[in-house]
Amino acid sequence: MATVAPPPHTTPASNATHQDGRLQLKPLEGVEAAKRAAAYASVDNHIKPEHKIIGIGSGSTVPYVVERIVQQGPKVNLHRWFIPTGFQSKELIVKAGLPLGDVDSFPVIDVTIDGADEVDSSLNCIKGGGACQLREKVLAESASTFIVIADYRKNSTILGEKWSQGVPIEVAQFAYASVMRRLEQMGGKPALRMGGGAKAGPCVTDNSNFVIDSPFPESLMKKPAELSDRIKLMTGVVEVGLFCNMAKAAYFGNQDGTITSKYAGGEVKEGEQFDVGRSPMVA
Ligand SMILES: O=C(CO)[C@H](O)[C@H](O)COP(=O)(O)O
């Protein structure tokens, strides 16, 4: 673990207000409550005081990771650096008043925690729903420990079971049409991701590339590592939103408030109670 000096300008945001030793949190229910529980559990189990370089993923579940890290307190956070996986992730770190680092300065990361669009029974993930998969995969690979968090909607046996939008594939703008054609030839149903109402034309990533989303038949999706390698070899493909054999653990928040956790060795813990109101135990 790197030893780092506290940055002079950073003052971590204050913790959630405490009353009689318990956190006063915003009441949540449904999917948001599930996301928060998964995120809190992942931080409590994997972000320890000795962890100084921390990768922060992207998406709507990761803000709860940052919230839980802030609850660990400025004493420990002032001696850490937090590495973002894109613009949204950087803003999360800065607005939380946590020390912002970059992967150039800290190429070796202790722990990266990130969301996922879907996770299979072997912890292979579809990622890139927010078009951040390139930087996310760099930080996932650079981390000694990569942890995935999600709500119950993402917990699958085979990829593609619940996430129907397809595998997000970041491509060079110049090459998108030829990659689309190659993906069709291998059985995909590719679609160029558009910018949505806010932007006429395609979605453009933080790296100035396009994203193609492509579902594939189950015969291909049940061997995600092979599929990822085939796609990655196509000229013009920058990164594939399949994260295979990378996650050490995945935490899912359930509808009933419990947590399901899956581990790289195959262990699964179902229905564990998790009390989000209990303040994190940080030495
Ligand atoms: O890969 C990602 C962005 O590219 C996100 O981590 C993934 O889309 C999950 O997002 P959310 O937490 O909002 O479900």
XYZ file of C-alpha atoms in Angstrom, residues 10-264:
255
model
C -9.229 18.692 0.955
C -11.841 18.683 3.673
C -14.055 15.585 3.425
C -17.770 16.275 3.617
C -19.259 15.836 7.060
C -20.687 12.450 8.055
C -24.399 11.774 8.174
C -25.707 13.343 11.387
C -25.312 11.021 14.366
C -27.874 10.551 17.111
C -27.232 8.095 19.955
C -24.478 6.526 17.881
C -26.683 5.785 14.859
C -26.589 7.440 11.451
C -29.519 9.671 10.532
C -29.970 8.632 6.889
C -32.444 9.687 4.233
C -35.236 7.069 4.225
C -35.058 4.977 1.057
C -37.071 2.064 -0.277
C -37.086 -0.340 -3.228
C -34.181 -0.238 -5.682
C -32.461 2.759 -4.050
C -32.512 1.111 -0.630
C -31.101 -2.033 -2.226
C -28.311 -0.078 -3.919
C -27.391 1.664 -0.663
C -27.278 -1.569 1.323
C -25.048 -3.279 -1.259
C -22.734 -0.272 -1.441
C -22.445 0.120 2.338
C -21.761 -3.589 2.822
C -19.028 -3.535 0.163
C -17.267 -0.591 1.817
C -17.520 -2.076 5.308
C -16.083 -5.387 4.087
C -13.395 -4.155 1.694
C -12.306 -0.535 2.400
C -10.152 -0.818 5.517
C -7.967 1.901 7.125
C -4.854 0.397 5.537
C -6.322 0.898 2.044
C -4.994 4.204 0.757
C -5.577 4.190 -3.041
C -9.222 3.586 -3.908
C -10.871 3.334 -7.318
C -14.371 4.802 -7.563
C -16.628 3.403 -10.286
C -19.489 5.014 -12.201
C -23.268 4.816 -12.232
C -26.108 5.342 -9.760
C -25.048 2.791 -7.126
C -21.530 4.107 -6.584
C -22.649 7.381 -4.933
C -23.616 5.247 -1.927
C -20.050 3.886 -1.860
C -18.702 7.433 -1.586
C -21.306 8.230 1.080
C -20.169 5.256 3.184
C -16.493 6.115 2.722
C -17.183 9.679 3.936
C -18.849 8.140 7.014
C -15.513 6.476 7.832
C -14.378 9.981 8.748
C -11.755 12.565 7.722
C -9.084 11.053 9.965
C -8.728 8.048 7.655
C -9.848 9.682 4.391
C -7.347 12.551 4.505
C -4.593 9.960 4.052
C -6.173 8.370 0.982
C -6.361 9.141 -2.737
C -9.491 8.404 -4.763
C -9.198 7.557 -8.449
C -12.191 8.243 -10.766
C -13.494 6.139 -13.670
C -14.924 9.114 -15.575
C -16.428 12.567 -15.269
C -19.334 11.523 -13.031
C -17.005 9.570 -10.758
C -14.595 12.536 -10.524
C -17.445 14.858 -9.573
C -18.551 12.414 -6.860
C -15.045 12.454 -5.327
C -14.622 16.230 -5.558
C -18.094 17.052 -4.184
C -17.535 14.660 -1.280
C -14.353 16.594 -0.452
C -12.197 13.476 -0.852
C -8.615 13.703 -2.168
C -8.745 13.298 -5.970
C -5.961 11.257 -7.533
C -5.392 9.916 -11.025
C -4.314 6.563 -12.353
C -1.124 8.092 -13.846
C 0.072 8.984 -10.339
C -1.338 5.829 -8.730
C -1.178 2.970 -11.272
C -1.503 0.409 -8.464
C -4.839 0.603 -6.662
C -5.706 -1.141 -3.399
C -9.453 -1.536 -3.967
C -11.835 -0.539 -6.760
C -15.588 -0.710 -6.167
C -17.949 -0.343 -9.135
C -21.499 -1.027 -10.242
C -22.617 -3.469 -12.919
C -25.434 -3.828 -15.415
C -25.606 -7.577 -14.808
C -23.551 -10.215 -12.976
C -23.587 -13.939 -13.736
C -23.055 -16.822 -11.348
C -19.275 -16.707 -11.962
C -19.069 -12.956 -11.241
C -18.614 -12.085 -14.920
C -20.209 -8.672 -15.501
C -21.795 -6.629 -18.206
C -20.636 -3.055 -17.656
C -20.848 0.113 -19.724
C -24.481 1.023 -19.263
C -23.150 4.477 -18.502
C -20.538 4.360 -21.283
C -17.613 4.314 -18.815
C -16.311 0.784 -19.375
C -12.856 1.707 -20.692
C -11.695 3.642 -17.632
C -13.643 1.296 -15.357
C -11.770 -1.711 -16.744
C -8.416 0.079 -16.364
C -9.153 0.699 -12.677
C -10.589 -2.775 -12.174
C -7.417 -4.336 -13.610
C -5.149 -1.958 -11.649
C -6.767 -2.936 -8.340
C -5.585 -5.694 -6.031
C -9.262 -6.134 -5.176
C -12.151 -5.390 -7.550
C -15.617 -5.447 -5.985
C -18.955 -5.169 -7.770
C -22.179 -3.814 -6.276
C -25.708 -3.829 -7.629
C -29.368 -4.081 -6.776
C -31.317 -7.335 -7.098
C -32.261 -6.621 -10.743
C -28.672 -7.334 -11.835
C -28.226 -10.712 -10.145
C -28.347 -13.338 -12.921
C -27.135 -16.826 -13.729
C -26.164 -16.170 -17.359
C -25.450 -12.701 -18.823
C -28.272 -11.419 -20.976
C -30.921 -13.041 -18.775
C -32.081 -9.698 -17.323
C -29.979 -7.029 -19.081
C -31.527 -6.923 -22.555
C -29.728 -3.842 -23.922
C -26.755 -5.928 -24.951
C -23.001 -5.762 -24.431
C -21.715 -2.156 -24.497
C -18.766 -1.908 -26.891
C -16.671 1.289 -27.050
C -15.447 1.905 -30.603
C -13.454 4.540 -32.455
C -15.928 6.855 -34.200
C -14.302 6.158 -37.590
C -14.805 2.392 -37.232
C -18.337 2.105 -35.890
C -20.048 1.051 -39.115
C -17.525 -1.677 -39.886
C -17.671 -2.983 -36.317
C -21.493 -3.033 -36.492
C -21.259 -5.192 -39.612
C -18.783 -7.595 -37.991
C -20.969 -7.913 -34.899
C -23.980 -8.801 -37.077
C -21.908 -11.431 -38.872
C -21.181 -13.129 -35.534
C -24.814 -13.198 -34.447
C -25.147 -9.882 -32.637
C -27.905 -7.320 -33.000
C -25.825 -4.128 -32.749
C -27.228 -0.637 -32.249
C -25.275 2.605 -32.061
C -26.038 4.252 -28.710
C -27.611 7.631 -29.285
C -27.184 10.625 -27.036
C -30.793 10.666 -25.909
C -32.977 13.786 -25.780
C -30.145 16.015 -24.568
C -27.953 15.472 -27.606
C -28.676 15.032 -31.283
C -26.577 12.193 -32.665
C -24.627 9.383 -30.954
C -23.528 9.165 -27.326
C -19.842 10.185 -27.071
C -17.754 8.709 -24.234
C -15.281 10.506 -21.918
C -12.661 9.230 -24.374
C -14.418 10.741 -27.449
C -15.522 7.357 -28.784
C -18.907 5.855 -29.708
C -20.717 2.987 -27.959
C -22.412 0.125 -29.734
C -24.806 -2.022 -27.689
C -25.221 -5.553 -28.964
C -27.201 -8.459 -27.558
C -25.927 -11.922 -28.505
C -27.485 -15.405 -28.432
C -27.252 -17.298 -25.128
C -24.763 -19.692 -26.740
C -22.287 -16.789 -26.886
C -23.309 -15.029 -23.655
C -22.740 -18.116 -21.545
C -19.040 -17.965 -22.465
C -18.445 -14.230 -21.864
C -14.639 -14.371 -21.780
C -14.490 -15.966 -25.236
C -17.061 -13.480 -26.550
C -15.106 -10.571 -25.097
C -11.859 -11.726 -26.723
C -13.536 -12.167 -30.148
C -15.027 -8.666 -30.028
C -11.868 -7.024 -28.692
C -9.880 -8.330 -31.673
C -12.090 -6.466 -34.124
C -10.274 -3.480 -35.613
C -11.697 -0.271 -34.172
C -12.943 -1.765 -30.902
C -11.523 0.156 -27.951
C -13.039 -1.782 -25.040
C -15.734 -4.372 -24.415
C -18.192 -4.101 -21.521
C -17.605 -7.675 -20.382
C -15.559 -7.897 -17.174
C -14.586 -11.556 -16.863
C -12.672 -13.263 -14.062
C -11.978 -9.870 -12.442
C -14.306 -9.389 -9.485
C -13.333 -10.860 -6.130
C -16.888 -10.414 -4.798
C -20.285 -9.028 -5.762
C -22.849 -7.564 -3.337
C -26.537 -7.379 -4.265
C -29.113 -5.436 -2.296
C -32.385 -7.363 -2.153
C -35.982 -6.135 -2.131
C -36.451 -7.341 1.452
C -33.527 -5.258 2.720
C -31.115 -8.175 2.931
C -27.832 -8.619 1.080
C -26.770 -11.467 -1.195
C -23.029 -11.739 -1.728
C -21.195 -13.940 -4.222
C -17.456 -14.671 -4.126
C -14.920 -15.589 -6.791
